[in-house]
Amino acid sequence: MDEKRLKTALLMVWGAFLAAALTGVIHSGLSPQEIIGILTQYLEGLGIWGPMSYLGIYSVRGLILFPASLLTMTAGALFGPVQGLFLTLIGENISANLSYLISRYFKAGLLEYLSPSSRLAAKMTCYSQKNGFTLVMVSRLVFLPFDLVSYASGLCCIRHKDFALGSLIGTIPGLLTYTLLGSSFLDLRFLGLAAASLAGSLLLARHLKNKENVLTIT
């Protein structure tokens, strides 16, 4: 089997897996709070293996597009704000880079279905290559869909080091916000800190956007 057919087959399997996962979530009828409760109970039952299991789940989460926010809040509720943030930061980086590399691997095959003459796509690719670090960091700071940013960064050929560093720095305020939000299930005082972290992240993103004129394609 040549590489093109292999990629097509893998994409079909991945698509079927995503469809099955989405169907299961929809038919479960579970609310976000119930999902967090189930995850917390499961990880608690693993004892000392809970943190490592959490990292494993978070690392592959992007393959099924499971919401990063729910897993991050689960860490806050189960491990507390400090350990929860530490574990989530590690898991986030593994997940983000895995999604990025997968996107780069499938890039050539996917672009065959897009118009090669699209001037906007060409401009976006050129712009993202030159401004990848800031673009990724601001995208994380304004809470754009986590996996969308990761996969799009791979498709737009953002340099890996720019993506990795921009993602690492840009996700810290967001991860802190959701970790504190999860911790607030146990102590409401963390709710105010979560709101402050959210506001700080958005203000920083606005400052960077104005300073660098990022997200503007000319």
Short mmCIF file of C-alpha atoms in Angstrom, two decimals:
data_model
loop_
_atom_site.label_atom_id
_atom_site.label_comp_id
_atom_site.label_asym_id
_atom_site.label_seq_id
_atom_site.Cartn_x
_atom_site.Cartn_y
_atom_site.Cartn_z
CA MET A 1 0.00 0.00 0.00
CA ASP A 2 1.46 3.37 -1.04
CA GLU A 3 1.60 6.30 1.36
CA LYS A 4 -1.37 8.11 -0.17
CA ARG A 5 -3.66 5.12 0.24
CA LEU A 6 -2.36 4.52 3.74
CA LYS A 7 -3.17 8.10 4.73
CA THR A 8 -6.64 7.81 3.20
CA ALA A 9 -7.30 4.58 5.08
CA LEU A 10 -6.08 6.04 8.36
CA LEU A 11 -8.24 9.14 7.88
CA MET A 12 -11.30 6.97 7.26
CA VAL A 13 -10.64 4.93 10.40
CA TRP A 14 -10.06 8.09 12.41
CA GLY A 15 -13.25 9.66 11.05
CA ALA A 16 -15.29 6.58 11.93
CA PHE A 17 -13.81 6.56 15.43
CA LEU A 18 -14.66 10.25 15.91
CA ALA A 19 -18.21 9.68 14.68
CA ALA A 20 -18.68 6.77 17.08
CA ALA A 21 -17.29 8.77 20.00
CA LEU A 22 -19.51 11.77 19.22
CA THR A 23 -22.58 9.56 18.87
CA GLY A 24 -21.84 7.95 22.23
CA VAL A 25 -21.50 11.31 23.97
CA ILE A 26 -24.72 12.65 22.44
CA HIS A 27 -26.75 9.58 23.36
CA SER A 28 -25.34 9.47 26.89
CA GLY A 29 -27.19 12.67 27.77
CA LEU A 30 -24.53 13.54 30.36
CA SER A 31 -23.99 17.15 31.38
CA PRO A 32 -20.46 18.59 31.68
CA GLN A 33 -20.75 18.45 35.48
CA GLU A 34 -21.72 14.77 35.33
CA ILE A 35 -18.80 13.99 33.01
CA ILE A 36 -16.38 15.71 35.41
CA GLY A 37 -17.89 13.74 38.29
CA ILE A 38 -17.47 10.43 36.46
CA LEU A 39 -13.87 11.20 35.51
CA THR A 40 -13.05 12.30 39.05
CA GLN A 41 -14.54 9.16 40.56
CA TYR A 42 -12.70 6.94 38.07
CA LEU A 43 -9.32 8.57 38.62
CA GLU A 44 -9.78 8.58 42.40
CA GLY A 45 -10.34 4.85 42.27
CA LEU A 46 -6.94 4.35 40.66
CA GLY A 47 -5.11 5.57 43.75
CA ILE A 48 -1.46 6.41 43.15
CA TRP A 49 -1.90 5.64 39.46
CA GLY A 50 -4.48 8.40 39.12
CA PRO A 51 -2.06 11.19 38.09
CA MET A 52 -0.28 9.03 35.50
CA SER A 53 -3.60 7.81 34.11
CA TYR A 54 -4.78 11.41 33.88
CA LEU A 55 -1.69 12.32 31.86
CA GLY A 56 -2.30 9.39 29.54
CA ILE A 57 -5.93 10.34 28.97
CA TYR A 58 -5.07 14.00 28.40
CA SER A 59 -2.28 13.14 25.99
CA VAL A 60 -4.57 11.28 23.57
CA ARG A 61 -7.64 13.42 24.21
CA GLY A 62 -7.13 15.39 21.00
CA LEU A 63 -7.56 12.27 18.88
CA ILE A 64 -11.26 12.15 19.77
CA LEU A 65 -11.64 15.92 20.28
CA PHE A 66 -12.67 15.46 23.90
CA PRO A 67 -13.03 18.96 25.43
CA ALA A 68 -9.78 20.00 27.09
CA SER A 69 -11.72 22.27 29.45
CA LEU A 70 -13.53 19.33 31.07
CA LEU A 71 -10.32 17.41 31.71
CA THR A 72 -8.63 20.53 33.06
CA MET A 73 -11.49 21.21 35.48
CA THR A 74 -11.36 17.55 36.50
CA ALA A 75 -7.71 18.02 37.47
CA GLY A 76 -8.60 21.03 39.59
CA ALA A 77 -11.40 19.19 41.34
CA LEU A 78 -9.34 16.05 41.96
CA PHE A 79 -5.75 17.19 42.44
CA GLY A 80 -6.19 20.79 43.56
CA PRO A 81 -4.97 23.96 41.81
CA VAL A 82 -1.21 23.41 42.12
CA GLN A 83 -0.82 19.73 41.22
CA GLY A 84 -3.74 20.00 38.82
CA LEU A 85 -2.10 22.84 36.90
CA PHE A 86 1.23 21.00 36.80
CA LEU A 87 -0.29 17.78 35.44
CA THR A 88 -2.50 19.59 32.98
CA LEU A 89 0.38 21.65 31.63
CA ILE A 90 2.32 18.46 30.86
CA GLY A 91 -0.70 16.71 29.36
CA GLU A 92 -1.64 19.76 27.32
CA ASN A 93 1.78 20.00 25.73
CA ILE A 94 1.81 16.33 24.80
CA SER A 95 -1.72 16.55 23.39
CA ALA A 96 -1.07 19.77 21.46
CA ASN A 97 2.14 18.57 19.87
CA LEU A 98 0.65 15.18 19.01
CA SER A 99 -2.27 16.88 17.23
CA TYR A 100 0.14 19.22 15.44
CA LEU A 101 2.33 16.35 14.21
CA ILE A 102 -0.68 14.34 13.06
CA SER A 103 -1.89 17.35 11.10
CA ARG A 104 1.51 17.79 9.47
CA TYR A 105 1.55 14.11 8.51
CA PHE A 106 -1.84 14.28 6.79
CA LYS A 107 -1.33 17.79 5.39
CA ALA A 108 -0.41 16.87 1.82
CA GLY A 109 -3.39 14.58 1.38
CA LEU A 110 -5.87 17.00 2.88
CA LEU A 111 -4.71 19.95 0.78
CA GLU A 112 -5.45 18.00 -2.40
CA TYR A 113 -9.14 18.58 -1.67
CA LEU A 114 -8.67 22.35 -1.34
CA SER A 115 -8.34 24.84 -4.15
CA PRO A 116 -4.64 25.39 -4.83
CA SER A 117 -5.45 28.81 -6.27
CA SER A 118 -7.02 30.10 -3.08
CA ARG A 119 -5.25 33.40 -2.42
CA LEU A 120 -6.59 33.60 1.13
CA ALA A 121 -5.19 30.18 2.00
CA ALA A 122 -1.84 31.14 0.52
CA LYS A 123 -1.77 34.39 2.48
CA MET A 124 -2.73 32.64 5.70
CA THR A 125 0.00 30.04 5.22
CA CYS A 126 2.64 32.67 4.49
CA TYR A 127 1.52 34.86 7.38
CA SER A 128 1.39 32.02 9.87
CA GLN A 129 4.88 30.85 8.93
CA LYS A 130 6.31 34.31 9.63
CA ASN A 131 4.25 35.04 12.75
CA GLY A 132 3.62 31.55 14.10
CA PHE A 133 4.73 32.08 17.68
CA THR A 134 2.58 35.16 18.31
CA LEU A 135 -0.36 33.80 16.34
CA VAL A 136 -0.47 30.57 18.34
CA MET A 137 0.06 32.33 21.66
CA VAL A 138 -2.74 34.85 21.08
CA SER A 139 -5.05 32.09 19.83
CA ARG A 140 -4.49 30.24 23.11
CA LEU A 141 -4.93 33.39 25.21
CA VAL A 142 -8.35 34.17 23.70
CA PHE A 143 -9.53 30.58 24.27
CA LEU A 144 -10.00 29.59 20.64
CA PRO A 145 -10.94 25.89 20.33
CA PHE A 146 -7.86 24.04 21.56
CA ASP A 147 -7.69 21.25 19.00
CA LEU A 148 -8.68 23.52 16.11
CA VAL A 149 -5.60 25.67 16.80
CA SER A 150 -3.34 22.62 17.03
CA TYR A 151 -4.52 20.98 13.82
CA ALA A 152 -4.71 24.27 11.91
CA SER A 153 -1.15 25.12 12.95
CA GLY A 154 0.07 21.90 11.38
CA LEU A 155 -1.89 22.49 8.18
CA CYS A 156 -0.55 26.05 7.91
CA CYS A 157 3.04 24.82 8.31
CA ILE A 158 3.80 26.89 11.40
CA ARG A 159 7.29 25.96 12.54
CA HIS A 160 7.16 23.31 15.23
CA LYS A 161 9.29 25.25 17.69
CA ASP A 162 7.08 28.35 17.24
CA PHE A 163 3.95 26.29 17.78
CA ALA A 164 5.32 24.43 20.80
CA LEU A 165 6.59 27.55 22.57
CA GLY A 166 3.57 29.69 21.68
CA SER A 167 1.23 26.95 22.86
CA LEU A 168 3.16 26.38 26.08
CA ILE A 169 3.14 30.05 27.08
CA GLY A 170 -0.30 30.89 25.72
CA THR A 171 -2.15 28.09 27.48
CA ILE A 172 -0.89 28.81 30.99
CA PRO A 173 -3.56 31.47 31.81
CA GLY A 174 -6.33 29.32 30.33
CA LEU A 175 -5.21 26.19 32.12
CA LEU A 176 -4.96 28.16 35.35
CA THR A 177 -8.49 29.49 34.82
CA TYR A 178 -10.05 26.08 34.25
CA THR A 179 -8.00 24.42 37.00
CA LEU A 180 -9.17 27.04 39.50
CA LEU A 181 -12.72 26.64 38.21
CA GLY A 182 -12.52 22.91 38.90
CA SER A 183 -11.04 23.58 42.35
CA SER A 184 -13.97 25.90 43.09
CA PHE A 185 -16.21 22.82 43.23
CA LEU A 186 -14.50 22.16 46.58
CA ASP A 187 -13.77 25.74 47.65
CA LEU A 188 -15.75 28.66 46.21
CA ARG A 189 -12.90 31.06 46.96
CA PHE A 190 -11.12 29.75 43.88
CA LEU A 191 -13.97 31.04 41.70
CA GLY A 192 -12.82 34.64 42.09
CA LEU A 193 -9.26 33.69 41.20
CA ALA A 194 -10.53 31.89 38.10
CA ALA A 195 -12.38 35.03 37.00
CA ALA A 196 -9.25 37.13 37.55
CA SER A 197 -7.16 34.68 35.52
CA LEU A 198 -9.68 34.78 32.69
CA ALA A 199 -9.69 38.58 32.64
CA GLY A 200 -5.90 38.70 32.71
CA SER A 201 -5.63 36.28 29.80
CA LEU A 202 -8.00 38.30 27.62
CA LEU A 203 -6.30 41.60 28.49
CA LEU A 204 -2.89 40.16 27.65
CA ALA A 205 -4.19 38.83 24.34
CA ARG A 206 -5.63 42.25 23.50
CA HIS A 207 -2.33 43.94 24.33
CA LEU A 208 -0.34 41.54 22.16
CA LYS A 209 -2.82 41.82 19.30
CA ASN A 210 -2.57 45.61 19.30
CA LYS A 211 1.21 45.59 19.71
CA GLU A 212 1.99 43.02 17.04
CA ASN A 213 -1.06 43.66 14.83
CA VAL A 214 -1.51 39.90 14.90
CA LEU A 215 -4.45 38.14 13.23
CA THR A 216 -4.46 40.80 10.51
CA ILE A 217 -3.70 39.49 7.04
CA THR A 218 -2.58 42.01 4.46
#
